[in-house]
Amino acid sequence: MSELPRNQQEFIAFCQAHADLWVDNASALGVQPATAALFKTHADAAKDTLSDADSARLASKAATQANDIAMRIARSDAADIIKTIRAFAATTNNPTVYAVAGINPPSPPTPAPKPAKPERLQTILEPTGALTLAWFASNPRGGTVTYAIRRKLPGQSAFSLIATTGGNAAANGRPTGRRGLKQWTDETLPTNSGGVQYVITGTRGNIVGDPSEILTVVFGTGVSGAFIASATTSPSTGVQLAA
């Protein structure tokens, strides 16, 4: 095991405890007196430099804290003044204020993105005979997206708008529970229609998204009783849509 401590403070304490001892007993220890004296000189220098380093670290820490406080205050002041300048430019409708102040004018608003295309269309037959449509559409924040539900019954030549919904819960009040999942319940589906088709389109303001695939739903009876089957047809572009 090393006799010399690795910690600098402990090593300096070791030097202070041994320097005079070694100088006074150099000959008895088999050490050259000049060597022992030089060690004492170097140990004293190391003690002084360690003290200076500790003082410098404390001063640096204090200076860093003072700088952080000053920067925070100056940044807050600058932000308040910029806010005042922008408010003045807006209320006076004078964009030249920005050039005088040497700051950038506000960026023009970014147009809202087109609503996401409804995908993964599914159906749920309710006990009442109503048909719930479910789909996925994840839209970025900013503006409210609504969904136009269009339906085409057998014998009809075009899809007619039957509802506009946010899609956050079915008409029966069942919450969607999953991110991006939307649903709506068609409670006006004629009895014994045999089948029906749907197209769903998202809208944000006056921006219309891409329509979903055509969802075709077929009702019937089989060996095990009544059944419902659904499938999507791609693409839905070019289908005839009634207002």
mmCIF file of N, CA, C and O in Angstrom, residues 130-163:
data_model
loop_
_atom_site.group_PDB
_atom_site.id
_atom_site.type_symbol
_atom_site.label_atom_id
_atom_site.label_comp_id
_atom_site.label_asym_id
_atom_site.label_seq_id
_atom_site.Cartn_x
_atom_site.Cartn_y
_atom_site.Cartn_z
ATOM 1 N N ALA A 130 -77.969 0.314 -34.654
ATOM 2 C CA ALA A 130 -77.184 1.420 -35.221
ATOM 3 C C ALA A 130 -75.775 0.915 -35.562
ATOM 4 O O ALA A 130 -75.310 -0.112 -35.044
ATOM 5 N N LEU A 131 -75.109 1.627 -36.421
ATOM 6 C CA LEU A 131 -73.784 1.227 -36.879
ATOM 7 C C LEU A 131 -72.762 2.288 -36.485
ATOM 8 O O LEU A 131 -72.880 3.456 -36.875
ATOM 9 N N THR A 132 -71.768 1.903 -35.680
ATOM 10 C CA THR A 132 -70.707 2.828 -35.275
ATOM 11 C C THR A 132 -69.526 2.693 -36.222
ATOM 12 O O THR A 132 -69.047 1.579 -36.477
ATOM 13 N N LEU A 133 -69.061 3.825 -36.727
ATOM 14 C CA LEU A 133 -67.863 3.879 -37.560
ATOM 15 C C LEU A 133 -66.694 4.309 -36.691
ATOM 16 O O LEU A 133 -66.821 5.226 -35.879
ATOM 17 N N ALA A 134 -65.558 3.676 -36.860
ATOM 18 C CA ALA A 134 -64.349 4.048 -36.121
ATOM 19 C C ALA A 134 -63.210 4.222 -37.120
ATOM 20 O O ALA A 134 -63.113 3.481 -38.102
ATOM 21 N N TRP A 135 -62.368 5.211 -36.867
ATOM 22 C CA TRP A 135 -61.227 5.458 -37.739
ATOM 23 C C TRP A 135 -60.118 6.116 -36.943
ATOM 24 O O TRP A 135 -60.315 6.588 -35.836
ATOM 25 N N PHE A 136 -58.919 6.141 -37.519
ATOM 26 C CA PHE A 136 -57.765 6.760 -36.880
ATOM 27 C C PHE A 136 -57.318 7.969 -37.695
ATOM 28 O O PHE A 136 -57.230 7.906 -38.922
ATOM 29 N N ALA A 137 -57.042 9.061 -36.992
ATOM 30 C CA ALA A 137 -56.518 10.270 -37.633
ATOM 31 C C ALA A 137 -55.830 11.106 -36.564
ATOM 32 O O ALA A 137 -56.488 11.622 -35.663
ATOM 33 N N SER A 138 -54.503 11.200 -36.638
ATOM 34 C CA SER A 138 -53.734 11.998 -35.676
ATOM 35 C C SER A 138 -53.357 13.317 -36.330
ATOM 36 O O SER A 138 -52.630 13.346 -37.323
ATOM 37 N N ASN A 139 -53.846 14.409 -35.753
ATOM 38 C CA ASN A 139 -53.596 15.738 -36.299
ATOM 39 C C ASN A 139 -52.767 16.563 -35.324
ATOM 40 O O ASN A 139 -52.927 16.454 -34.108
ATOM 41 N N PRO A 140 -51.838 17.403 -35.852
ATOM 42 C CA PRO A 140 -51.060 18.269 -34.963
ATOM 43 C C PRO A 140 -51.950 19.304 -34.302
ATOM 44 O O PRO A 140 -53.060 19.577 -34.768
ATOM 45 N N ARG A 141 -51.452 19.875 -33.198
ATOM 46 C CA ARG A 141 -52.210 20.907 -32.492
ATOM 47 C C ARG A 141 -52.366 22.145 -33.376
ATOM 48 O O ARG A 141 -51.535 22.437 -34.212
ATOM 49 N N GLY A 142 -53.418 22.875 -33.111
ATOM 50 C CA GLY A 142 -53.648 24.104 -33.863
ATOM 51 C C GLY A 142 -54.882 23.983 -34.720
ATOM 52 O O GLY A 142 -54.848 23.355 -35.785
ATOM 53 N N GLY A 143 -55.987 24.567 -34.269
ATOM 54 C CA GLY A 143 -57.214 24.493 -35.040
ATOM 55 C C GLY A 143 -57.971 23.219 -34.734
ATOM 56 O O GLY A 143 -57.402 22.213 -34.314
ATOM 57 N N THR A 144 -59.268 23.263 -34.934
ATOM 58 C CA THR A 144 -60.124 22.117 -34.663
ATOM 59 C C THR A 144 -60.443 21.382 -35.957
ATOM 60 O O THR A 144 -60.810 22.005 -36.955
ATOM 61 N N VAL A 145 -60.275 20.075 -35.932
ATOM 62 C CA VAL A 145 -60.587 19.248 -37.099
ATOM 63 C C VAL A 145 -61.950 18.601 -36.897
ATOM 64 O O VAL A 145 -62.223 18.010 -35.851
ATOM 65 N N THR A 146 -62.812 18.753 -37.881
ATOM 66 C CA THR A 146 -64.092 18.065 -37.884
ATOM 67 C C THR A 146 -64.112 17.100 -39.059
ATOM 68 O O THR A 146 -63.329 17.228 -40.000
ATOM 69 N N TYR A 147 -65.014 16.148 -38.987
ATOM 70 C CA TYR A 147 -65.062 15.095 -40.005
ATOM 71 C C TYR A 147 -66.436 15.056 -40.646
ATOM 72 O O TYR A 147 -67.460 14.989 -39.946
ATOM 73 N N ALA A 148 -66.443 15.106 -41.971
ATOM 74 C CA ALA A 148 -67.691 15.000 -42.725
ATOM 75 C C ALA A 148 -67.926 13.529 -43.041
ATOM 76 O O ALA A 148 -67.059 12.853 -43.604
ATOM 77 N N ILE A 149 -69.092 13.036 -42.642
ATOM 78 C CA ILE A 149 -69.472 11.644 -42.901
ATOM 79 C C ILE A 149 -70.424 11.632 -44.090
ATOM 80 O O ILE A 149 -71.492 12.245 -44.040
ATOM 81 N N ARG A 150 -70.037 10.945 -45.133
ATOM 82 C CA ARG A 150 -70.900 10.806 -46.318
ATOM 83 C C ARG A 150 -71.270 9.344 -46.495
ATOM 84 O O ARG A 150 -70.444 8.461 -46.293
ATOM 85 N N ARG A 151 -72.500 9.126 -46.908
ATOM 86 C CA ARG A 151 -73.039 7.768 -47.005
ATOM 87 C C ARG A 151 -73.704 7.550 -48.353
ATOM 88 O O ARG A 151 -74.281 8.474 -48.933
ATOM 89 N N LYS A 152 -73.591 6.321 -48.845
ATOM 90 C CA LYS A 152 -74.294 5.940 -50.078
ATOM 91 C C LYS A 152 -74.980 4.599 -49.851
ATOM 92 O O LYS A 152 -74.340 3.611 -49.477
ATOM 93 N N LEU A 153 -76.286 4.597 -50.045
ATOM 94 C CA LEU A 153 -77.084 3.388 -49.883
ATOM 95 C C LEU A 153 -77.244 2.683 -51.225
ATOM 96 O O LEU A 153 -77.025 3.302 -52.288
ATOM 97 N N PRO A 154 -77.613 1.419 -51.219
ATOM 98 C CA PRO A 154 -77.837 0.716 -52.491
ATOM 99 C C PRO A 154 -78.854 1.459 -53.352
ATOM 100 O O PRO A 154 -79.883 1.935 -52.864
ATOM 101 N N GLY A 155 -78.539 1.599 -54.617
ATOM 102 C CA GLY A 155 -79.425 2.302 -55.539
ATOM 103 C C GLY A 155 -79.113 3.774 -55.688
ATOM 104 O O GLY A 155 -79.603 4.428 -56.617
ATOM 105 N N GLN A 156 -78.323 4.323 -54.776
ATOM 106 C CA GLN A 156 -77.938 5.731 -54.867
ATOM 107 C C GLN A 156 -76.670 5.871 -55.711
ATOM 108 O O GLN A 156 -75.790 5.001 -55.690
ATOM 109 N N SER A 157 -76.553 6.992 -56.421
ATOM 110 C CA SER A 157 -75.421 7.182 -57.334
ATOM 111 C C SER A 157 -74.314 8.037 -56.741
ATOM 112 O O SER A 157 -73.224 8.112 -57.309
ATOM 113 N N ALA A 158 -74.564 8.693 -55.607
ATOM 114 C CA ALA A 158 -73.561 9.586 -55.025
ATOM 115 C C ALA A 158 -73.578 9.466 -53.503
ATOM 116 O O ALA A 158 -74.575 9.038 -52.895
ATOM 117 N N PHE A 159 -72.456 9.825 -52.891
ATOM 118 C CA PHE A 159 -72.349 9.877 -51.441
ATOM 119 C C PHE A 159 -72.949 11.186 -50.934
ATOM 120 O O PHE A 159 -72.570 12.261 -51.406
ATOM 121 N N SER A 160 -73.870 11.104 -49.988
ATOM 122 C CA SER A 160 -74.531 12.286 -49.435
ATOM 123 C C SER A 160 -74.010 12.566 -48.032
ATOM 124 O O SER A 160 -73.785 11.645 -47.239
ATOM 125 N N LEU A 161 -73.830 13.860 -47.716
ATOM 126 C CA LEU A 161 -73.390 14.263 -46.389
ATOM 127 C C LEU A 161 -74.504 14.008 -45.385
ATOM 128 O O LEU A 161 -75.608 14.517 -45.539
ATOM 129 N N ILE A 162 -74.188 13.225 -44.343
ATOM 130 C CA ILE A 162 -75.217 12.919 -43.349
ATOM 131 C C ILE A 162 -74.851 13.445 -41.955
ATOM 132 O O ILE A 162 -75.721 13.519 -41.082
ATOM 133 N N ALA A 163 -73.577 13.809 -41.755
ATOM 134 C CA ALA A 163 -73.205 14.295 -40.418
ATOM 135 C C ALA A 163 -71.838 14.957 -40.475
ATOM 136 O O ALA A 163 -71.024 14.669 -41.352
#
